[in-house]
Every structure is written in C-alpha cells, then in structure tokens.
Tab-separated table of C-alpha atoms in Angstrom:
chain	number	residue	atom	x	y	z
S	1	MET	CA	-2.158	21.121	27.973
S	2	PHE	CA	-2.913	18.882	30.971
S	3	GLY	CA	0.669	19.138	32.159
S	4	GLU	CA	0.194	22.873	32.537
S	5	TYR	CA	-2.845	22.273	34.736
S	6	ALA	CA	-1.031	19.697	36.861
S	7	GLU	CA	1.875	22.070	37.374
S	8	ARG	CA	-0.397	24.928	38.439
S	9	HIS	CA	-2.470	22.845	40.842
S	10	GLU	CA	0.169	20.512	42.307
S	11	ILE	CA	-1.187	17.277	40.909
S	12	THR	CA	-1.181	14.534	43.527
S	13	PRO	CA	1.869	12.250	43.759
S	14	LEU	CA	-0.233	9.164	43.004
S	15	ILE	CA	-1.434	10.490	39.651
S	16	ALA	CA	1.964	11.944	38.816
S	17	GLU	CA	3.579	8.567	39.589
S	18	HIS	CA	1.050	6.714	37.460
S	19	ALA	CA	1.533	9.138	34.592
S	20	ALA	CA	5.296	8.572	34.763
S	21	THR	CA	5.194	4.777	35.023
S	22	ASN	CA	2.270	3.813	32.791
S	23	SER	CA	3.152	0.517	31.116
S	24	PRO	CA	1.313	-2.697	30.155
S	25	SER	CA	3.265	-4.683	32.733
S	26	SER	CA	2.394	-2.407	35.628
S	27	SER	CA	-0.243	-3.936	37.891
S	28	LYS	CA	-1.200	-0.452	39.050
S	29	SER	CA	-1.743	0.587	35.427
S	30	SER	CA	-3.810	-2.520	34.804
S	31	ARG	CA	-6.001	-1.839	37.806
S	32	LEU	CA	-6.475	1.789	36.804
S	33	GLN	CA	-7.202	0.794	33.211
S	34	LEU	CA	-9.811	-1.672	34.420
S	35	ALA	CA	-11.295	0.980	36.673
S	36	ARG	CA	-11.517	3.419	33.786
S	37	ASN	CA	-13.232	0.824	31.590
S	38	VAL	CA	-15.732	0.001	34.331
S	39	LEU	CA	-16.345	3.732	34.796
S	40	ILE	CA	-17.092	4.160	31.101
S	41	PHE	CA	-19.629	1.327	31.110
S	42	ALA	CA	-21.184	2.612	34.351
S	43	LEU	CA	-21.503	6.056	32.799
S	44	ILE	CA	-23.299	4.657	29.760
S	45	PHE	CA	-25.681	2.680	31.984
S	46	ALA	CA	-26.337	5.738	34.164
S	47	LEU	CA	-27.079	7.857	31.111
S	48	SER	CA	-29.639	5.370	29.906
S	49	VAL	CA	-31.290	5.190	33.334
S	50	VAL	CA	-31.410	8.947	33.864
S	51	THR	CA	-32.801	9.704	30.428
S	52	GLY	CA	-35.315	6.906	30.680
S	53	ARG	CA	-34.519	5.630	27.224
S	54	ARG	CA	-32.033	3.418	25.469
S	55	ILE	CA	-28.825	5.201	24.451
S	56	SER	CA	-28.107	4.279	20.836
S	57	PHE	CA	-24.487	4.159	19.666
S	58	THR	CA	-23.096	3.038	16.332
S	59	GLY	CA	-22.183	-0.288	17.887
S	60	THR	CA	-21.296	-2.226	21.008
S	61	THR	CA	-18.849	-1.440	23.774
S	62	LYS	CA	-15.849	-3.460	22.581
S	63	LEU	CA	-12.571	-1.774	23.419
S	64	LEU	CA	-10.223	-0.546	20.723
S	65	LYS	CA	-6.582	-1.385	20.347
S	66	SER	CA	-4.119	1.243	19.230
S	67	ARG	CA	-2.797	0.932	15.703
S	68	GLU	CA	0.450	2.034	14.147
S	69	PRO	CA	0.101	4.083	10.946
S	70	ALA	CA	1.411	2.509	7.782
S	71	GLU	CA	4.598	3.812	6.207
S	72	ASN	CA	3.877	7.143	4.461
S	73	GLU	CA	0.221	6.986	5.477
S	74	GLU	CA	-1.556	10.268	4.856
S	75	MET	CA	-2.438	12.066	8.074
S	76	ILE	CA	-6.133	12.619	8.865
S	77	SER	CA	-7.968	15.834	9.690
S	78	ILE	CA	-10.779	15.015	12.120
S	79	ILE	CA	-13.821	17.310	12.083
S	80	LEU	CA	-16.194	16.801	15.008
S	81	THR	CA	-19.799	17.980	15.260
S	82	ALA	CA	-22.406	17.215	17.929
S	83	ASP	CA	-25.913	17.649	16.532
S	84	ASN	CA	-27.164	15.500	13.672
S	85	GLY	CA	-30.219	17.727	13.254
S	86	ASP	CA	-32.325	16.567	16.187
S	87	MET	CA	-32.264	20.009	17.830
S	88	VAL	CA	-33.493	22.301	15.042
S	89	GLY	CA	-33.656	20.056	11.993
S	90	THR	CA	-30.312	21.081	10.476
S	91	SER	CA	-27.233	18.881	10.768
S	92	GLU	CA	-24.057	20.659	11.846
S	93	SER	CA	-22.004	18.527	9.453
S	94	GLY	CA	-24.305	18.720	6.402
S	95	GLN	CA	-22.580	21.513	4.462
S	96	ILE	CA	-19.151	19.968	4.843
S	97	LYS	CA	-20.321	16.479	3.903
S	98	ALA	CA	-21.896	17.925	0.753
S	99	LEU	CA	-18.438	19.037	-0.449
S	100	MET	CA	-16.550	15.867	0.433
S	101	THR	CA	-15.595	13.262	-2.145
S	102	ASP	CA	-15.279	9.490	-1.763
S	103	LEU	CA	-17.419	9.775	1.369
S	104	HIS	CA	-17.982	6.420	3.020
S	105	GLY	CA	-18.542	4.814	6.392
S	106	GLU	CA	-15.482	4.327	8.569
S	107	GLU	CA	-13.622	1.228	7.420
S	108	TYR	CA	-12.611	-0.324	10.710
S	109	ASP	CA	-15.058	-2.248	12.887
S	110	GLN	CA	-18.141	-0.040	13.264
S	111	GLU	CA	-19.083	-1.927	16.431
S	112	ARG	CA	-16.164	-0.274	18.216
S	113	LEU	CA	-17.380	3.289	17.832
S	114	PHE	CA	-19.161	5.382	20.470
S	115	CYS	CA	-20.252	7.910	17.832
S	116	GLN	CA	-23.555	8.627	16.137
S	117	GLU	CA	-21.798	8.733	12.777
S	118	ALA	CA	-18.232	8.463	11.489
S	119	LEU	CA	-17.521	9.041	7.799
S	120	HIS	CA	-14.260	9.120	5.882
S	121	GLY	CA	-13.481	10.995	2.653
S	122	TYR	CA	-11.629	13.949	1.142
S	123	LEU	CA	-12.279	17.652	1.551
S	124	PHE	CA	-10.550	19.596	-1.220
S	125	GLY	CA	-8.282	16.603	-1.686
S	126	GLN	CA	-7.323	16.335	1.998
S	127	ASN	CA	-7.817	13.138	3.990
S	128	THR	CA	-10.697	13.913	6.370
S	129	MET	CA	-13.029	12.237	8.831
S	130	ILE	CA	-16.351	13.959	9.578
S	131	ILE	CA	-17.831	12.692	12.837
S	132	THR	CA	-21.069	13.299	14.743
S	133	THR	CA	-20.394	12.711	18.436
S	134	GLY	CA	-23.837	13.281	19.890
S	135	ILE	CA	-24.791	16.190	22.164
S	136	GLY	CA	-23.092	16.762	25.525
S	137	HIS	CA	-19.569	16.537	26.902
S	138	ASP	CA	-19.913	12.860	27.876
S	139	ARG	CA	-20.928	11.827	24.367
S	140	ALA	CA	-18.177	13.974	22.829
S	141	ALA	CA	-15.544	12.432	25.105
S	142	LEU	CA	-16.629	8.827	24.544
S	143	CYS	CA	-16.781	9.287	20.783
S	144	LEU	CA	-13.404	10.962	20.398
S	145	ARG	CA	-11.698	8.422	22.652
S	146	SER	CA	-13.034	5.556	20.539
S	147	ILE	CA	-11.722	7.261	17.395
S	148	LEU	CA	-8.302	8.181	18.781
S	149	ALA	CA	-7.763	4.735	20.275
S	150	HIS	CA	-7.497	3.622	16.666
S	151	TYR	CA	-6.265	6.754	14.904
S	152	HIS	CA	-4.315	8.884	17.380
S	153	LYS	CA	-0.947	8.400	15.693
S	154	SER	CA	-2.492	9.095	12.286
S	155	THR	CA	-4.343	12.245	13.354
S	156	LYS	CA	-3.047	15.527	11.974
S	157	GLU	CA	-5.521	17.804	13.773
S	158	ILE	CA	-8.967	18.069	15.337
S	159	LEU	CA	-11.517	20.758	14.547
S	160	PHE	CA	-14.760	20.920	16.500
S	161	LEU	CA	-17.536	22.710	14.644
S	162	GLY	CA	-20.682	23.683	16.522
S	163	THR	CA	-23.141	26.293	17.738
S	164	GLY	CA	-23.798	27.952	21.081
S	165	GLY	CA	-25.285	30.810	23.025
S	166	PHE	CA	-23.128	33.964	23.034
S	167	SER	CA	-22.837	37.080	25.155
S	168	PRO	CA	-24.767	39.746	23.214
S	169	ALA	CA	-21.810	42.114	23.491
S	170	ARG	CA	-18.119	41.922	24.264
S	171	GLY	CA	-17.752	42.735	27.951
S	172	GLY	CA	-21.501	42.380	28.499
S	173	ILE	CA	-24.316	44.898	28.816
S	174	LEU	CA	-24.336	44.891	32.635
S	175	ASN	CA	-21.632	44.204	35.208
S	176	SER	CA	-22.408	43.869	38.900
S	177	ASP	CA	-19.562	46.168	39.971
S	178	GLU	CA	-21.294	49.116	38.248
S	179	CYS	CA	-25.077	48.772	38.217
S	180	ASP	CA	-25.867	52.465	37.880
S	181	SER	CA	-25.842	52.233	34.094
S	182	ALA	CA	-25.529	49.798	31.219
S	183	SER	CA	-22.566	49.602	28.900
S	184	PRO	CA	-22.463	52.888	26.912
S	185	ALA	CA	-23.457	52.402	23.294
S	186	VAL	CA	-20.316	54.138	22.015
S	187	ARG	CA	-18.152	51.534	23.782
S	188	THR	CA	-20.336	48.510	23.145
S	189	GLU	CA	-19.055	45.961	20.628
S	190	ILE	CA	-22.170	44.058	19.588
S	191	VAL	CA	-21.807	40.361	18.755
S	192	PRO	CA	-24.166	39.662	15.813
S	193	LEU	CA	-25.806	36.268	15.545
S	194	GLY	CA	-23.752	33.998	13.311
S	195	SER	CA	-20.469	35.362	14.658
S	196	VAL	CA	-17.797	32.704	15.128
S	197	CYS	CA	-15.457	32.120	18.070
S	198	VAL	CA	-12.182	30.436	17.068
S	199	SER	CA	-10.403	29.212	20.188
S	200	PRO	CA	-8.070	26.444	21.404
S	201	LEU	CA	-9.299	27.078	24.966
S	202	THR	CA	-12.237	25.851	26.998
S	203	THR	CA	-13.326	25.837	30.629
S	204	ASN	CA	-16.085	23.994	32.465
S	205	TRP	CA	-18.747	26.487	33.580
S	206	ASP	CA	-20.021	23.917	36.093
S	207	CYS	CA	-16.724	23.782	38.030
S	208	HIS	CA	-17.803	26.103	40.828
S	209	LYS	CA	-19.673	26.267	44.104
S	210	CYS	CA	-22.997	28.132	43.955
S	211	VAL	CA	-25.098	29.156	46.963
S	212	TRP	CA	-28.757	29.991	46.521
S	213	PRO	CA	-29.232	33.709	47.311
S	214	SER	CA	-31.778	34.678	49.966
S	215	SER	CA	-33.361	37.109	47.520
S	216	VAL	CA	-32.826	38.468	44.027
S	217	HIS	CA	-33.874	42.061	43.399
S	218	SER	CA	-32.027	42.877	40.195
S	219	ALA	CA	-30.618	41.287	37.056
S	220	CYS	CA	-27.484	43.289	37.845
S	221	ALA	CA	-26.215	41.285	40.794
S	222	PRO	CA	-23.022	39.381	41.564
S	223	PRO	CA	-23.436	35.707	40.652
S	224	PRO	CA	-23.578	33.565	43.817
S	225	CYS	CA	-20.802	31.246	42.590
S	226	THR	CA	-17.169	30.938	43.672
S	227	LEU	CA	-14.194	28.527	43.732
S	228	HIS	CA	-14.033	27.994	39.969
S	229	ASP	CA	-11.408	25.529	38.669
S	230	ARG	CA	-10.276	24.343	42.118
S	231	ALA	CA	-8.404	21.046	41.895
S	232	ASP	CA	-9.112	20.220	45.545
S	233	LEU	CA	-12.855	20.416	44.819
S	234	PHE	CA	-13.104	19.092	41.262
S	235	GLY	CA	-10.199	16.670	41.076
S	236	ASP	CA	-6.827	16.574	39.404
S	237	TRP	CA	-8.397	16.111	35.979
S	238	GLY	CA	-8.980	19.841	35.873
S	239	CYS	CA	-11.729	22.067	34.618
S	240	SER	CA	-9.861	24.120	32.012
S	241	TYR	CA	-7.974	22.981	28.932
S	242	TYR	CA	-5.985	24.553	26.152
S	243	THR	CA	-4.054	23.164	23.228
S	244	THR	CA	-1.242	24.678	21.204
S	245	PRO	CA	-2.463	27.781	19.340
S	246	SER	CA	-1.045	26.899	15.910
S	247	LEU	CA	-4.266	25.537	14.378
S	248	ALA	CA	-6.408	28.368	15.755
S	249	ASP	CA	-3.896	30.854	14.327
S	250	GLU	CA	-4.072	29.159	10.938
S	251	VAL	CA	-7.888	29.240	10.944
S	252	LEU	CA	-7.936	32.913	11.916
S	253	ASP	CA	-5.332	33.821	9.290
S	254	ALA	CA	-7.274	32.017	6.562
S	255	SER	CA	-10.460	33.831	7.646
S	256	ASN	CA	-9.036	37.349	7.453
S	257	ASP	CA	-10.763	38.279	4.203
S	258	LEU	CA	-13.667	35.838	4.421
S	259	ALA	CA	-17.159	37.363	4.172
S	260	LEU	CA	-19.390	35.228	6.376
S	261	PRO	CA	-22.985	34.451	5.331
S	262	LEU	CA	-25.535	37.115	6.249
S	263	PRO	CA	-28.709	36.543	8.286
S	264	SER	CA	-31.992	36.164	6.463
S	265	SER	CA	-34.269	39.193	6.335
S	266	THR	CA	-36.484	37.550	8.961
S	267	LEU	CA	-33.625	36.894	11.354
S	268	ARG	CA	-32.160	40.362	10.788
S	269	ALA	CA	-35.511	41.936	11.687
S	270	LEU	CA	-35.818	39.861	14.866
S	271	GLU	CA	-32.233	40.633	15.869
S	272	ALA	CA	-32.786	44.347	15.252
S	273	LYS	CA	-35.900	44.112	17.442
S	274	TYR	CA	-33.770	42.564	20.210
S	275	TRP	CA	-31.396	45.532	20.147
S	276	GLN	CA	-34.241	48.035	19.931
S	277	LYS	CA	-35.745	46.497	23.054
S	278	MET	CA	-32.300	46.659	24.681
S	279	ALA	CA	-32.017	50.341	23.734
S	280	ASN	CA	-35.484	51.115	25.101
S	281	GLY	CA	-34.684	49.403	28.382
S	282	THR	CA	-31.178	50.804	28.944
S	283	GLY	CA	-31.508	54.262	27.410
S	284	GLU	CA	-28.538	53.560	25.124
S	285	SER	CA	-28.842	53.822	21.325
S	286	TYR	CA	-26.943	50.749	20.150
S	287	GLN	CA	-25.755	50.878	16.533
S	288	VAL	CA	-26.558	47.504	14.992
S	289	GLY	CA	-25.526	48.279	11.398
S	290	THR	CA	-25.904	45.403	8.952
S	291	LEU	CA	-25.528	42.741	11.662
S	292	GLN	CA	-22.726	41.167	9.613
S	293	PRO	CA	-21.366	38.167	11.543
S	294	LYS	CA	-17.754	38.535	12.631
S	295	VAL	CA	-14.870	36.250	13.610
S	296	LEU	CA	-13.776	36.462	17.253
S	297	PRO	CA	-10.264	35.312	18.267
S	298	TYR	CA	-9.152	33.340	21.316
S	299	THR	CA	-7.947	36.523	23.051
S	300	VAL	CA	-11.619	37.535	23.271
S	301	CYS	CA	-13.765	34.388	23.505
S	302	ALA	CA	-13.872	30.771	24.613
S	303	GLU	CA	-16.428	28.080	25.339
S	304	THR	CA	-17.703	27.660	28.886
S	305	THR	CA	-18.969	24.089	28.765
S	306	SER	CA	-22.123	23.123	30.614
S	307	ASN	CA	-24.896	20.615	30.103
S	308	THR	CA	-27.230	23.219	31.639
S	309	PHE	CA	-29.036	25.532	29.244
S	310	TRP	CA	-28.569	28.556	31.468
S	311	VAL	CA	-30.094	31.918	30.585
S	312	GLY	CA	-29.484	35.084	32.571
S	313	THR	CA	-27.397	38.234	32.845
S	314	PRO	CA	-25.529	37.233	36.041
S	315	TYR	CA	-24.682	33.869	34.450
S	316	ASP	CA	-23.239	35.656	31.439
S	317	GLU	CA	-21.096	37.823	33.719
S	318	LEU	CA	-19.854	34.695	35.467
S	319	GLY	CA	-19.080	33.032	32.134
S	320	ARG	CA	-17.176	36.073	30.846
S	321	ASP	CA	-15.099	36.053	34.033
S	322	TYR	CA	-14.263	32.360	33.535
S	323	VAL	CA	-13.326	33.039	29.907
S	324	ALA	CA	-10.939	35.768	31.048
S	325	LEU	CA	-9.355	33.374	33.545
S	326	VAL	CA	-8.674	30.639	30.983
S	327	ILE	CA	-7.359	33.168	28.430
S	328	ASN	CA	-4.888	34.557	30.971
S	329	SER	CA	-3.897	31.085	32.123
S	330	ALA	CA	-3.150	29.933	28.576
S	331	LEU	CA	-1.283	33.035	27.427
S	332	GLU	CA	0.896	32.953	30.554
S	333	SER	CA	1.566	29.197	30.440
S	334	ASP	CA	4.805	27.445	29.569
S	335	LEU	CA	2.963	25.762	26.700
S	336	TYR	CA	2.319	29.120	25.039
S	337	LEU	CA	5.781	30.425	25.883
S	338	ASP	CA	7.227	27.392	24.074
S	339	ASN	CA	4.658	27.651	21.257
S	340	PRO	CA	4.142	31.401	20.856
S	341	PRO	CA	0.653	32.362	19.626
S	342	ALA	CA	0.170	34.870	16.834
S	343	LEU	CA	-2.029	36.969	19.139
S	344	SER	CA	-1.290	38.589	22.469
S	345	LEU	CA	-2.848	41.024	24.945
S	346	ALA	CA	-1.489	44.346	26.180
S	347	ALA	CA	-3.075	43.661	29.582
S	348	ARG	CA	-4.654	40.655	31.283
S	349	ALA	CA	-8.189	39.887	30.127
S	350	THR	CA	-11.154	40.701	32.358
S	351	LYS	CA	-14.886	40.042	32.185
S	352	ARG	CA	-15.224	43.467	30.525
S	353	ASP	CA	-13.100	42.313	27.565
S	354	THR	CA	-14.528	38.893	26.789
S	355	VAL	CA	-17.369	37.013	25.135
S	356	CYS	CA	-18.800	33.918	26.786
S	357	VAL	CA	-19.798	31.001	24.558
S	358	SER	CA	-22.271	28.650	26.233
S	359	ALA	CA	-22.033	25.171	24.704
S	360	MET	CA	-21.990	21.533	25.772
S	361	GLU	CA	-19.031	19.570	24.388
S	362	GLY	CA	-15.739	21.485	24.701
S	363	THR	CA	-14.340	20.190	27.975
S	364	GLY	CA	-15.430	16.636	27.072
S	365	TRP	CA	-13.393	16.153	23.915
S	366	MET	CA	-10.515	18.378	25.049
S	367	GLU	CA	-10.206	16.436	28.296
S	368	VAL	CA	-9.654	13.285	26.242
S	369	LEU	CA	-6.681	14.925	24.521
S	370	ALA	CA	-5.291	16.018	27.883
S	371	LEU	CA	-5.575	12.596	29.509
S	372	GLU	CA	-4.028	10.846	26.524
S	373	GLU	CA	-1.044	13.146	26.846
S	374	VAL	CA	-0.556	12.487	30.558
S	375	TYR	CA	-1.398	8.758	30.718
S	376	LEU	CA	-0.457	7.410	27.297
S	377	LYS	CA	2.396	9.835	26.590
S	378	TYR	CA	0.909	10.640	23.196
S	379	ASP	CA	2.105	13.649	21.255
S	380	LYS	CA	-0.034	16.777	21.348
S	381	ILE	CA	-2.597	17.019	18.566
S	382	PRO	CA	-3.343	20.546	17.284
S	383	ALA	CA	-6.998	21.278	17.980
S	384	VAL	CA	-9.450	24.150	17.797
S	385	ASN	CA	-13.033	24.832	18.866
S	386	ILE	CA	-15.084	26.708	16.236
S	387	ARG	CA	-18.427	27.896	17.627
S	388	GLY	CA	-21.137	29.965	15.956
S	389	ALA	CA	-23.525	32.326	17.765
S	390	ALA	CA	-26.978	30.733	17.445
S	391	ASP	CA	-28.663	32.852	20.123
S	392	PHE	CA	-27.958	35.199	23.027
S	393	VAL	CA	-27.555	34.078	26.630
S	394	HIS	CA	-30.008	36.602	28.042
S	395	PRO	CA	-33.048	38.628	26.894
S	396	PRO	CA	-33.054	42.440	26.511
S	397	LEU	CA	-32.714	44.355	29.792
S	398	MET	CA	-34.956	46.997	31.340
S	399	ARG	CA	-34.277	49.398	34.184
S	400	ARG	CA	-37.000	49.751	36.825
S	401	PRO	CA	-37.960	53.134	38.316
S	402	ASP	CA	-36.069	52.240	41.524
S	403	GLY	CA	-32.840	51.748	39.548
S	404	THR	CA	-32.750	47.952	39.650
S	405	TRP	CA	-32.734	45.859	36.499
S	406	ARG	CA	-34.913	43.111	35.097
S	407	GLU	CA	-34.857	40.954	31.996
S	408	ASP	CA	-37.551	41.560	29.404
S	409	SER	CA	-39.158	38.117	29.365
S	410	ALA	CA	-41.966	39.494	27.204
S	411	PHE	CA	-39.521	39.732	24.300
S	412	VAL	CA	-39.180	35.958	24.208
S	413	GLU	CA	-42.922	35.474	24.619
S	414	ASP	CA	-43.613	37.864	21.725
S	415	LEU	CA	-41.387	35.999	19.274
S	416	ALA	CA	-43.062	34.137	16.443
S	417	GLY	CA	-42.622	30.653	17.889
S	418	ASP	CA	-39.082	29.326	17.542
S	419	VAL	CA	-38.263	31.264	14.365
S	420	MET	CA	-35.389	33.232	15.883
S	421	THR	CA	-33.878	30.127	17.484
S	422	VAL	CA	-34.176	27.941	14.385
S	423	GLN	CA	-32.863	30.600	12.016
S	424	GLY	CA	-30.107	31.550	14.465
S	425	TYR	CA	-28.886	27.957	14.587
S	426	ASP	CA	-29.098	27.668	10.810
S	427	LEU	CA	-26.994	30.815	10.349
S	428	ALA	CA	-24.439	29.640	12.937
S	429	ILE	CA	-24.068	26.344	11.063
S	430	GLN	CA	-23.563	28.263	7.822
S	431	THR	CA	-20.888	30.539	9.267
S	432	THR	CA	-18.912	27.856	11.119
S	433	SER	CA	-19.049	25.613	8.042
S	434	ALA	CA	-17.799	28.525	5.916
S	435	ILE	CA	-14.811	28.947	8.261
S	436	VAL	CA	-13.820	25.266	8.041
S	437	ILE	CA	-14.473	24.959	4.301
S	438	ASN	CA	-12.432	28.080	3.653
S	439	LEU	CA	-9.491	26.682	5.657
S	440	PHE	CA	-9.345	23.549	3.518
S	441	ARG	CA	-9.857	25.558	0.332
S	442	VAL	CA	-6.963	27.892	1.214
S	443	ARG	CA	-4.721	24.926	1.927
S	444	ALA	CA	-5.638	23.344	-1.378
S	445	MET	CA	-4.844	26.590	-3.223
S	446	LYS	CA	-1.421	26.570	-1.585
S	447	ASN	CA	-0.878	23.042	-2.956
S	448	GLY	CA	-0.695	21.542	0.510
S	449	ALA	CA	1.961	23.897	1.848
S	450	GLY	CA	2.519	23.435	5.560
S	451	GLN	CA	0.467	20.242	5.840
S	452	ARG	CA	1.603	17.078	7.602
S	453	LYS	CA	0.688	14.701	4.802
S	454	THR	CA	2.252	11.485	6.049
S	455	SER	CA	3.040	9.823	9.321
S	456	ASN	CA	6.403	10.284	10.985
S	457	LYS	CA	7.280	6.603	11.153
C-alpha cells in the first residue's frame, strides 16, 4: 500500500534507508521513534488547545509494547466506527453491538488506549473487537495505532463502518467542462440516501493547493485547486492509500442479494422533494423510483477524507476527480497486479464515472496501516472502508436566465429543522450495519470457510 506510493513518488533516500534498517539497536531508529512519540503528545496537546476543551481518552498516554499471539490464538476481526452518537444521537456501532455475545471491555490495560471505547466479543461466533475511535482522522489514527501496537499480529482484518456526504449522482449533476446543460436524466444514475460505498481506497481531499478566485459567477465553475497528492508538497507519507482488495471483494460478494433497509416515509418524501427541486432547476425529469439504497463498488466510489464539512457543486466535482485518480492508481498498481481484484474497468475512471464520499477518518486509520508496513515491516492487513450516504454534498441546482448556475439554498432553509440530516444519518447507520452483519452471517453459514481462525505462529 505505502510501498506503491513510495515507488510512484520517489520516496527520499533518508526515509527509504530508515525503512530498510529499522531495528531497536539503531540510534537513528531510536531518535525517530522518540520524535514520533513527541509528535503524538504534541498533537494531543494542540488538539486540546485548539478546541478549547479537555480531550478525553479512555486512559493515559502510556506507550504499548507489541505482543506475540499465543499458539493457535483465534484471529480478531476489528470493526472501527467514529461517532458514539454525539452527532445525531445514534451510535454507529449500536446495531452491531446489539448482536454480539460475551461483549466486554478490552482485557488489556485500558489506560493504554487512545479510543473512546474498545469492546471485545463474538459476532456470529467470530472473534471481534468493536471500537469507537472518535471523530476525525487524527482520532482514528491514534486509536488504531494503540490497538495494533498490541494486536497487530493477531488481527485478521479491519472494517471501518461509518457515514458521509455523497455525490447526489454518479458523475455529478454539473461538470465545469460542459456548463451549457446538466447531466441528462436518462444518463443520470441517482445515488439514494442510505447507499453504501465499499472500498479499500481513500485519498485526502485536503492534499491540494487552492487559490481564492477573484469572483464566482456560477456554481458550474472549475474548482480553484491543483497539485493534488504531490509528495514534494505534502511529504513522503502520501495522501492516497489502498489496501489489498480481497476483503472489499468478499463484502461485495456477500452483499449481492442483500436488500438494504428502506428510508422512512418522512425521509423518502424529503429526498423526493430534493430531486423535484433539482428537476425544476435543471429542466431534467429525474426518475427517483423507490429510492432503494444501493451498494457501490470501489470501481465507482471512495472516501475523500477531510476535516472540513465542505458543501458545494465545484467541491463535489473536485472530489469525484480525486476519486477517479485513486481508483486508477490502485487498479494499475503492482499491489493489484499481484493481488488481482474481482472488479476491473474497461477504461480509466474519470470524474464523470465516480461518486465522491466526503468523510473524516479514512486517511487517518489507513495511513497507520501504511506506516506500519514500511517502518515495522508488518504484514498487510486486509481492510475495507464501508460508508453510508447520510446526506448530499450540495443542494439542488437552478439555472439563471443568463445561463449561469446557482445552488438552491432555500431548499435547506425550507427543511423541517434537521429532520433530513438526522434521518439520513440513521438510515446510513442501518445500511452500513446491515452490510457488516450480513458478511459475518454469511461466513457463519459457511461454517467459517475461508477464515483465518488462528495465528500463523
């Protein structure tokens, strides 16, 4: 994963040398380790200062020591979530925890965790940890590192379950290279709320240079951002990450015949109103149907991580372009040539083929996996990001008499409070939970076929 990035961007000799010679006896390694530890503590202090409040973790900042799994120890599936319910009142892990047996607090020293919650139990008889990291890529990274420092060699897989803002349609409604008209209804693939993106890929939306435009006349305008994913600007750590596709393929295969939960009548009415407003503003009669949530594969979607809650049509276009870039990079990489995915593309992806998922944790926890591979020489852990569409990344669009476009801000103002947001998040939690629960149920029905049950000691 990280090796692919280093190869593409000519990772500096210093980092390459450190990655090759990392050992406890190396003074360079010791200095770098100390620097990393100091950086972690500085980050925590900075977070507390910036937010103006005390950051509460499960425990203190004691460092973890790696552990060797016991002989024939059962491998662990780690399920990560971010929100414990603070955002909309519904925990992202609640439905899964309700089905787990022998659920208990993590057994090793709780003071060593940088997580809001870490529980251990069994999901359909399979050894599972369900973890709440906290919101944001920094919290996700700190939490997963503290878990893997203890459990890396016992970890079978990592599944991140969460919500996000989605492009309202695959390929978008507007693209700045053709502003004369919106996407024709007959070619528009609507993304209903509750739809789920299953992807082993993620890219950092913030890894770019943006220049404030002198004026903005239309919502259909090229985003003023360039230089995405440049190692010389954003460092050798990289901005884009991808893991082996095996787990994502398994999740997608298990979901083939799965009927995802439907929106409530209230949410369906509000979503239909969104598309009616879009039709009125674009002149296109979009066919919304039943608004049945769908499953989107990694050849179509990926998370663009940002701690900015951005809203806007040009931002969506930018995000869809970044998604296309990371999809092409992964599918053309040596990693995917050596580990062939079940899915492929007839042609390279473009912004007119993709769905952008705006969320806040992906590059945080996936960066941890990458750095453990390059610095600690750990084996790759299969991982997948499972995100549900809680809302759309821009309001309905309207064309002005002069041919320019604007966003219909009145639509948001006319909503009944936060009903659409709250119910959208609730549906996204239902659908992503259904995907994960179904995966474990299918495995159980197959009597554990294909599972790594024990360590390879």
